[in-house]
């Protein structure tokens, strides 16, 4: 207590002397007076700290501008006192603070360069009183015309943004107000260091605090508009901040982010001026794995834009982005998948990259069965639109022809065949195939597809029906053996029968009105009918088969089964049988075939077929039409089909043996009759 009174007495004496003869004091005397007072600010006794504030206030009031030499020490002391636990000390510190601010604004000796490091150091303090103190000083100094606070803004900008998430509404408001003032100054300033601040804004745009994100993205928006060439090195970082904000839960942030994204994409930077495509491409590619659809979509727009503007530079990084783009084909969003395909199509304009795309695509289908099942049709159809359907199908056929995985090849060909038969995008391709017998381009396409279509009997039959090579279709059907007639085959056959009733095959159904001209078409359809499961009882099966043979002899004769029997027939069988019932009656040898009560009418029809000549695909009579027609060697094609099916049979037996050896309970079902019953 005695020491405290002694110290207080010394302060009073010094104040008295200061008031009396201050104009005689030199800087040396001030150096002796002020430091002890400053040291008293850290005294444990609040009364000492209070009187120290009062003493320093009196000193500052008298010396005014000469007081600036102690500014950094006084600022540091006031920063601590602003958070003092004693209310009286805080009040005294506030009075001293206001006086010091007045002195600084009046003085021409204040050094902002020396002050900024101290301010930058204090900006990370979390105490709300200190934060208010700091924002107050930033605002005051910024209001002084002779002090260029904007030039040092990067040094304390991050601290101001950090205050936007403070729990105190007053602090958030003060920080926001200070930031708004600086932003207005930036708009009106001819020289701004955008680069350093852009780095800070990019980090703050990812803040968990909503208000901080909104402010940061707003600043970025203004920077993109104002920054120009200064921001070229930071385009990638800015894009990395914008893309996630496009999917922000807050609508205001989404709106500003989208606007900023469009502004940034509209800037046409030149690699010759230092614009680096690589970092931007890397950011966009990385965002393809974002959980938000809108972000993935905009990332793809960026990749597409870069391809269109800087194709050569982008292709240098193709190996870095290709796998990611392929994986994006499995995206749950159809819109994303379509955009990915547009990017792939843009890359595949070159023959080399086209081949690479199709090879990688087939590989992805092979390793990811769900991709082929869920996205296969969408991917193939869109690529056909973007890259020419014939070109795509020819390349796929070439790859699948030599596919080692026979099961996958069969599945892939069946998928491609279904797309070919049903997609509106491939209508021109179907029209070309219909002219296979009369058009060299159609013939070439038919032969090109045939090689890989051999993996699936039903795909080959469909291709022949589409190309109107009915004689060959009938030959393929008759070449099928017991092992070919399994459940998978019957499922595909069922699909084909249903497709025959669609508008795509309207021409084929109209040809049935001329059975004498399109004999091989009729025979091919009856061949399919013979392969279809009809009824579940063996007796009814035989009865239905005899019924079909009788129809072949005399189409106008209607053989009625009981209603109960018809209910047991397969849907595909009933569809095809009903269609064949509508075919007008005709005679193969030019004479009406008489209905007989005994004998085998089918054998009569076969005998009535000309032996030295056969009906061609279009109804004309030509010699040796089964081996070659329209420049297509059908005998060679049939041999090619049989060889491929032989490979599939060997593969199937090997797989069956493998399954049998792995589990004793598995049974190999090799009987086509059992398949019939199962299918029914």
Coordinates of N, CA and C in Angstrom, one line a residue, residues 300-406:
X300 N -18.6 -28.8 -65.8 CA -18.6 -29.3 -67.2 C -18.7 -28.2 -68.2
X301 N -19.5 -27.2 -67.9 CA -19.6 -26.0 -68.8 C -18.2 -25.4 -68.9
X302 N -17.4 -25.4 -67.8 CA -16.1 -24.8 -67.9 C -15.2 -25.6 -68.7
X303 N -15.2 -26.9 -68.6 CA -14.4 -27.8 -69.4 C -14.7 -27.7 -70.9
X304 N -16.0 -27.6 -71.2 CA -16.4 -27.4 -72.5 C -16.0 -26.1 -73.1
X305 N -16.1 -25.0 -72.3 CA -15.6 -23.7 -72.7 C -14.1 -23.7 -73.0
X306 N -13.3 -24.3 -72.1 CA -11.9 -24.4 -72.3 C -11.6 -25.2 -73.6
X307 N -12.3 -26.2 -73.9 CA -12.1 -27.0 -75.1 C -12.3 -26.2 -76.3
X308 N -13.4 -25.4 -76.3 CA -13.7 -24.6 -77.4 C -12.7 -23.5 -77.7
X309 N -12.2 -22.9 -76.6 CA -11.3 -21.8 -76.8 C -9.8 -22.2 -76.9
X310 N -9.5 -23.2 -76.1 CA -8.0 -23.6 -76.0 C -7.9 -25.1 -76.2
X311 N -8.4 -25.6 -77.3 CA -8.4 -27.1 -77.5 C -7.1 -27.7 -77.4
X312 N -6.1 -27.1 -78.0 CA -4.7 -27.7 -78.0 C -4.2 -27.8 -76.6
X313 N -4.3 -26.7 -75.9 CA -3.8 -26.7 -74.5 C -4.5 -27.7 -73.6
X314 N -5.8 -27.9 -73.8 CA -6.6 -28.8 -73.0 C -6.2 -30.2 -73.3
X315 N -6.0 -30.5 -74.6 CA -5.7 -31.9 -74.9 C -4.3 -32.3 -74.4
X316 N -3.5 -31.4 -74.0 CA -2.2 -31.7 -73.3 C -2.5 -32.4 -71.9
X317 N -3.6 -32.0 -71.3 CA -4.0 -32.6 -70.0 C -5.0 -33.7 -70.1
X318 N -5.2 -34.2 -71.3 CA -6.3 -35.2 -71.5 C -6.1 -36.4 -70.6
X319 N -4.9 -36.9 -70.4 CA -4.7 -38.1 -69.6 C -5.0 -37.8 -68.1
X320 N -5.0 -36.5 -67.7 CA -5.3 -36.2 -66.3 C -6.8 -36.1 -66.1
X321 N -7.6 -35.8 -67.1 CA -9.0 -35.6 -66.9 C -9.9 -36.7 -67.5
X322 N -9.3 -37.6 -68.3 CA -10.1 -38.5 -69.1 C -10.8 -39.5 -68.2
X323 N -10.1 -40.1 -67.2 CA -10.7 -41.1 -66.3 C -11.9 -40.5 -65.5
X324 N -11.7 -39.2 -65.1 CA -12.7 -38.6 -64.3 C -14.0 -38.3 -65.2
X325 N -13.7 -37.9 -66.4 CA -14.8 -37.7 -67.3 C -15.6 -39.0 -67.6
X326 N -14.9 -40.1 -67.7 CA -15.5 -41.4 -67.9 C -16.4 -41.8 -66.7
X327 N -15.8 -41.6 -65.5 CA -16.5 -41.9 -64.3 C -17.8 -41.1 -64.2
X328 N -17.7 -39.9 -64.7 CA -18.9 -39.0 -64.7 C -20.1 -39.5 -65.5
X329 N -19.8 -40.5 -66.4 CA -20.9 -41.0 -67.1 C -21.9 -41.9 -66.2
X330 N -21.4 -42.2 -65.0 CA -22.2 -42.9 -64.1 C -23.0 -42.0 -63.1
X331 N -22.9 -40.7 -63.4 CA -23.6 -39.7 -62.6 C -25.1 -40.0 -62.5
X332 N -25.7 -39.8 -61.3 CA -27.1 -40.0 -61.2 C -28.0 -39.0 -61.9
X333 N -27.4 -37.9 -62.3 CA -28.1 -36.8 -63.0 C -28.0 -37.0 -64.5
X334 N -29.2 -37.1 -65.2 CA -29.2 -37.2 -66.7 C -28.5 -36.0 -67.3
X335 N -28.8 -34.8 -66.8 CA -28.2 -33.6 -67.3 C -26.7 -33.6 -67.3
X336 N -26.2 -34.1 -66.2 CA -24.7 -34.2 -66.1 C -24.2 -35.1 -67.1
X337 N -24.8 -36.3 -67.2 CA -24.3 -37.3 -68.2 C -24.4 -36.7 -69.6
X338 N -25.4 -36.0 -70.0 CA -25.5 -35.4 -71.3 C -24.4 -34.4 -71.5
X339 N -24.1 -33.6 -70.5 CA -23.0 -32.6 -70.7 C -21.6 -33.3 -70.8
X340 N -21.5 -34.4 -70.0 CA -20.2 -35.1 -70.1 C -20.0 -35.7 -71.5
X341 N -21.1 -36.2 -72.1 CA -21.1 -36.7 -73.4 C -20.7 -35.6 -74.5
X342 N -21.2 -34.4 -74.2 CA -20.8 -33.3 -75.1 C -19.3 -33.0 -75.0
X343 N -18.8 -33.1 -73.8 CA -17.4 -32.8 -73.6 C -16.6 -34.0 -74.3
X344 N -17.0 -35.2 -74.1 CA -16.4 -36.3 -74.8 C -16.5 -36.2 -76.3
X345 N -17.6 -35.7 -76.8 CA -17.8 -35.6 -78.3 C -16.8 -34.5 -78.8
X346 N -16.7 -33.5 -78.0 CA -15.8 -32.4 -78.4 C -14.3 -32.9 -78.5
X347 N -14.0 -33.7 -77.5 CA -12.6 -34.3 -77.5 C -12.4 -35.2 -78.7
X348 N -13.5 -36.0 -79.0 CA -13.4 -37.0 -80.0 C -13.5 -36.5 -81.4
X349 N -13.4 -35.2 -81.6 CA -13.5 -34.7 -83.0 C -12.3 -35.3 -83.8
X350 N -11.2 -35.5 -83.1 CA -10.0 -36.1 -83.8 C -10.1 -37.6 -83.8
X351 N -9.7 -38.2 -84.9 CA -9.9 -39.7 -85.1 C -9.2 -40.4 -83.9
X352 N -8.0 -40.0 -83.5 CA -7.3 -40.7 -82.5 C -8.0 -40.6 -81.2
X353 N -8.6 -39.5 -80.8 CA -9.3 -39.4 -79.6 C -10.7 -40.1 -79.7
X354 N -11.2 -40.1 -80.9 CA -12.5 -40.8 -81.0 C -12.3 -42.3 -80.7
X355 N -11.3 -42.9 -81.3 CA -11.0 -44.3 -81.0 C -10.8 -44.5 -79.5
X356 N -10.0 -43.7 -78.9 CA -9.7 -43.8 -77.5 C -11.0 -43.7 -76.7
X357 N -11.9 -42.8 -77.0 CA -13.1 -42.6 -76.3 C -14.0 -43.9 -76.4
X358 N -14.1 -44.5 -77.6 CA -15.0 -45.7 -77.7 C -14.3 -46.8 -77.0
X359 N -13.0 -47.0 -77.1 CA -12.4 -48.1 -76.4 C -12.5 -48.0 -74.9
X360 N -12.3 -46.8 -74.3 CA -12.5 -46.6 -72.9 C -14.0 -46.8 -72.5
X361 N -14.9 -46.4 -73.4 CA -16.3 -46.5 -73.1 C -16.7 -48.0 -73.0
X362 N -16.2 -48.7 -73.9 CA -16.5 -50.2 -73.9 C -15.9 -50.8 -72.7
X363 N -14.7 -50.4 -72.3 CA -14.0 -50.9 -71.1 C -14.8 -50.6 -69.9
X364 N -15.4 -49.4 -69.8 CA -16.2 -49.0 -68.6 C -17.5 -49.8 -68.6
X365 N -18.1 -50.1 -69.7 CA -19.2 -50.9 -69.8 C -18.9 -52.3 -69.3
X366 N -17.7 -52.8 -69.6 CA -17.3 -54.1 -69.3 C -17.1 -54.3 -67.7
X367 N -16.5 -53.3 -67.1 CA -16.2 -53.4 -65.7 C -17.3 -52.9 -64.8
X368 N -18.3 -52.2 -65.4 CA -19.4 -51.7 -64.6 C -20.7 -52.1 -65.3
X369 N -21.2 -53.2 -65.0 CA -22.5 -53.7 -65.7 C -23.6 -52.7 -65.4
X370 N -23.7 -52.1 -64.3 CA -24.8 -51.2 -64.0 C -24.7 -49.9 -64.9
X371 N -23.5 -49.5 -65.3 CA -23.4 -48.4 -66.2 C -24.1 -48.7 -67.6
X372 N -23.8 -49.9 -68.1 CA -24.5 -50.3 -69.3 C -26.0 -50.5 -69.2
X373 N -26.4 -51.0 -68.0 CA -27.8 -51.2 -67.8 C -28.6 -49.9 -67.6
X374 N -28.0 -49.0 -66.8 CA -28.7 -47.8 -66.5 C -28.5 -46.6 -67.4
X375 N -27.3 -46.5 -67.9 CA -26.9 -45.4 -68.8 C -26.5 -45.7 -70.2
X376 N -26.5 -47.0 -70.5 CA -26.0 -47.5 -71.8 C -26.8 -46.8 -73.0
X377 N -28.1 -46.9 -72.9 CA -28.9 -46.4 -74.0 C -28.7 -44.9 -74.1
X378 N -28.7 -44.2 -73.0 CA -28.6 -42.7 -73.0 C -27.2 -42.3 -73.6
X379 N -26.2 -43.0 -73.2 CA -24.8 -42.7 -73.7 C -24.7 -42.9 -75.2
X380 N -25.1 -44.1 -75.6 CA -25.0 -44.4 -77.0 C -25.8 -43.5 -77.9
X381 N -27.0 -43.3 -77.5 CA -27.9 -42.5 -78.3 C -27.3 -41.0 -78.5
X382 N -26.9 -40.5 -77.3 CA -26.3 -39.1 -77.4 C -25.1 -39.0 -78.2
X383 N -24.2 -40.0 -78.1 CA -23.0 -40.0 -78.9 C -23.3 -40.1 -80.4
X384 N -24.3 -40.9 -80.7 CA -24.7 -41.0 -82.1 C -25.2 -39.7 -82.6
X385 N -25.8 -38.9 -81.8 CA -26.2 -37.5 -82.3 C -25.0 -36.6 -82.4
X386 N -24.1 -36.7 -81.5 CA -23.0 -35.8 -81.5 C -21.8 -36.1 -82.4
X387 N -21.7 -37.4 -82.7 CA -20.5 -37.9 -83.4 C -20.8 -38.7 -84.7
X388 N -22.1 -38.7 -85.1 CA -22.5 -39.5 -86.3 C -22.8 -40.9 -85.9
X389 N -24.0 -41.4 -86.0 CA -24.4 -42.7 -85.6 C -23.6 -43.8 -86.3
X390 N -23.5 -43.7 -87.6 CA -22.8 -44.7 -88.4 C -21.3 -44.8 -87.9
X391 N -20.7 -43.7 -87.7 CA -19.3 -43.8 -87.2 C -19.2 -44.4 -85.9
X392 N -20.1 -44.1 -85.0 CA -20.1 -44.7 -83.6 C -20.3 -46.2 -83.7
X393 N -21.3 -46.6 -84.5 CA -21.7 -48.1 -84.5 C -20.6 -48.9 -85.2
X394 N -20.0 -48.3 -86.2 CA -18.9 -49.0 -86.9 C -17.7 -49.3 -85.9
X395 N -17.4 -48.2 -85.2 CA -16.3 -48.4 -84.2 C -16.6 -49.4 -83.1
X396 N -17.8 -49.3 -82.6 CA -18.2 -50.2 -81.6 C -18.2 -51.7 -82.1
X397 N -18.6 -51.8 -83.3 CA -18.7 -53.2 -83.9 C -17.2 -53.7 -84.1
X398 N -16.3 -52.9 -84.5 CA -14.9 -53.3 -84.7 C -14.3 -53.7 -83.4
X399 N -14.6 -53.0 -82.3 CA -14.1 -53.3 -81.0 C -14.7 -54.6 -80.5
X400 N -16.0 -54.8 -80.6 CA -16.7 -55.9 -80.1 C -16.4 -57.2 -80.9
X401 N -16.0 -57.1 -82.1 CA -15.7 -58.2 -82.9 C -14.6 -59.1 -82.3
X402 N -13.6 -58.4 -81.8 CA -12.5 -59.1 -81.2 C -12.5 -59.1 -79.6
X403 N -13.7 -58.9 -79.0 CA -13.9 -58.9 -77.6 C -13.6 -60.3 -77.0
X404 N -12.7 -60.4 -76.0 CA -12.4 -61.7 -75.5 C -13.4 -62.2 -74.5
X405 N -14.1 -61.2 -73.8 CA -15.2 -61.6 -72.9 C -16.5 -61.8 -73.7
X406 N -16.7 -63.1 -74.0 CA -17.9 -63.4 -74.9 C -19.2 -63.1 -74.2

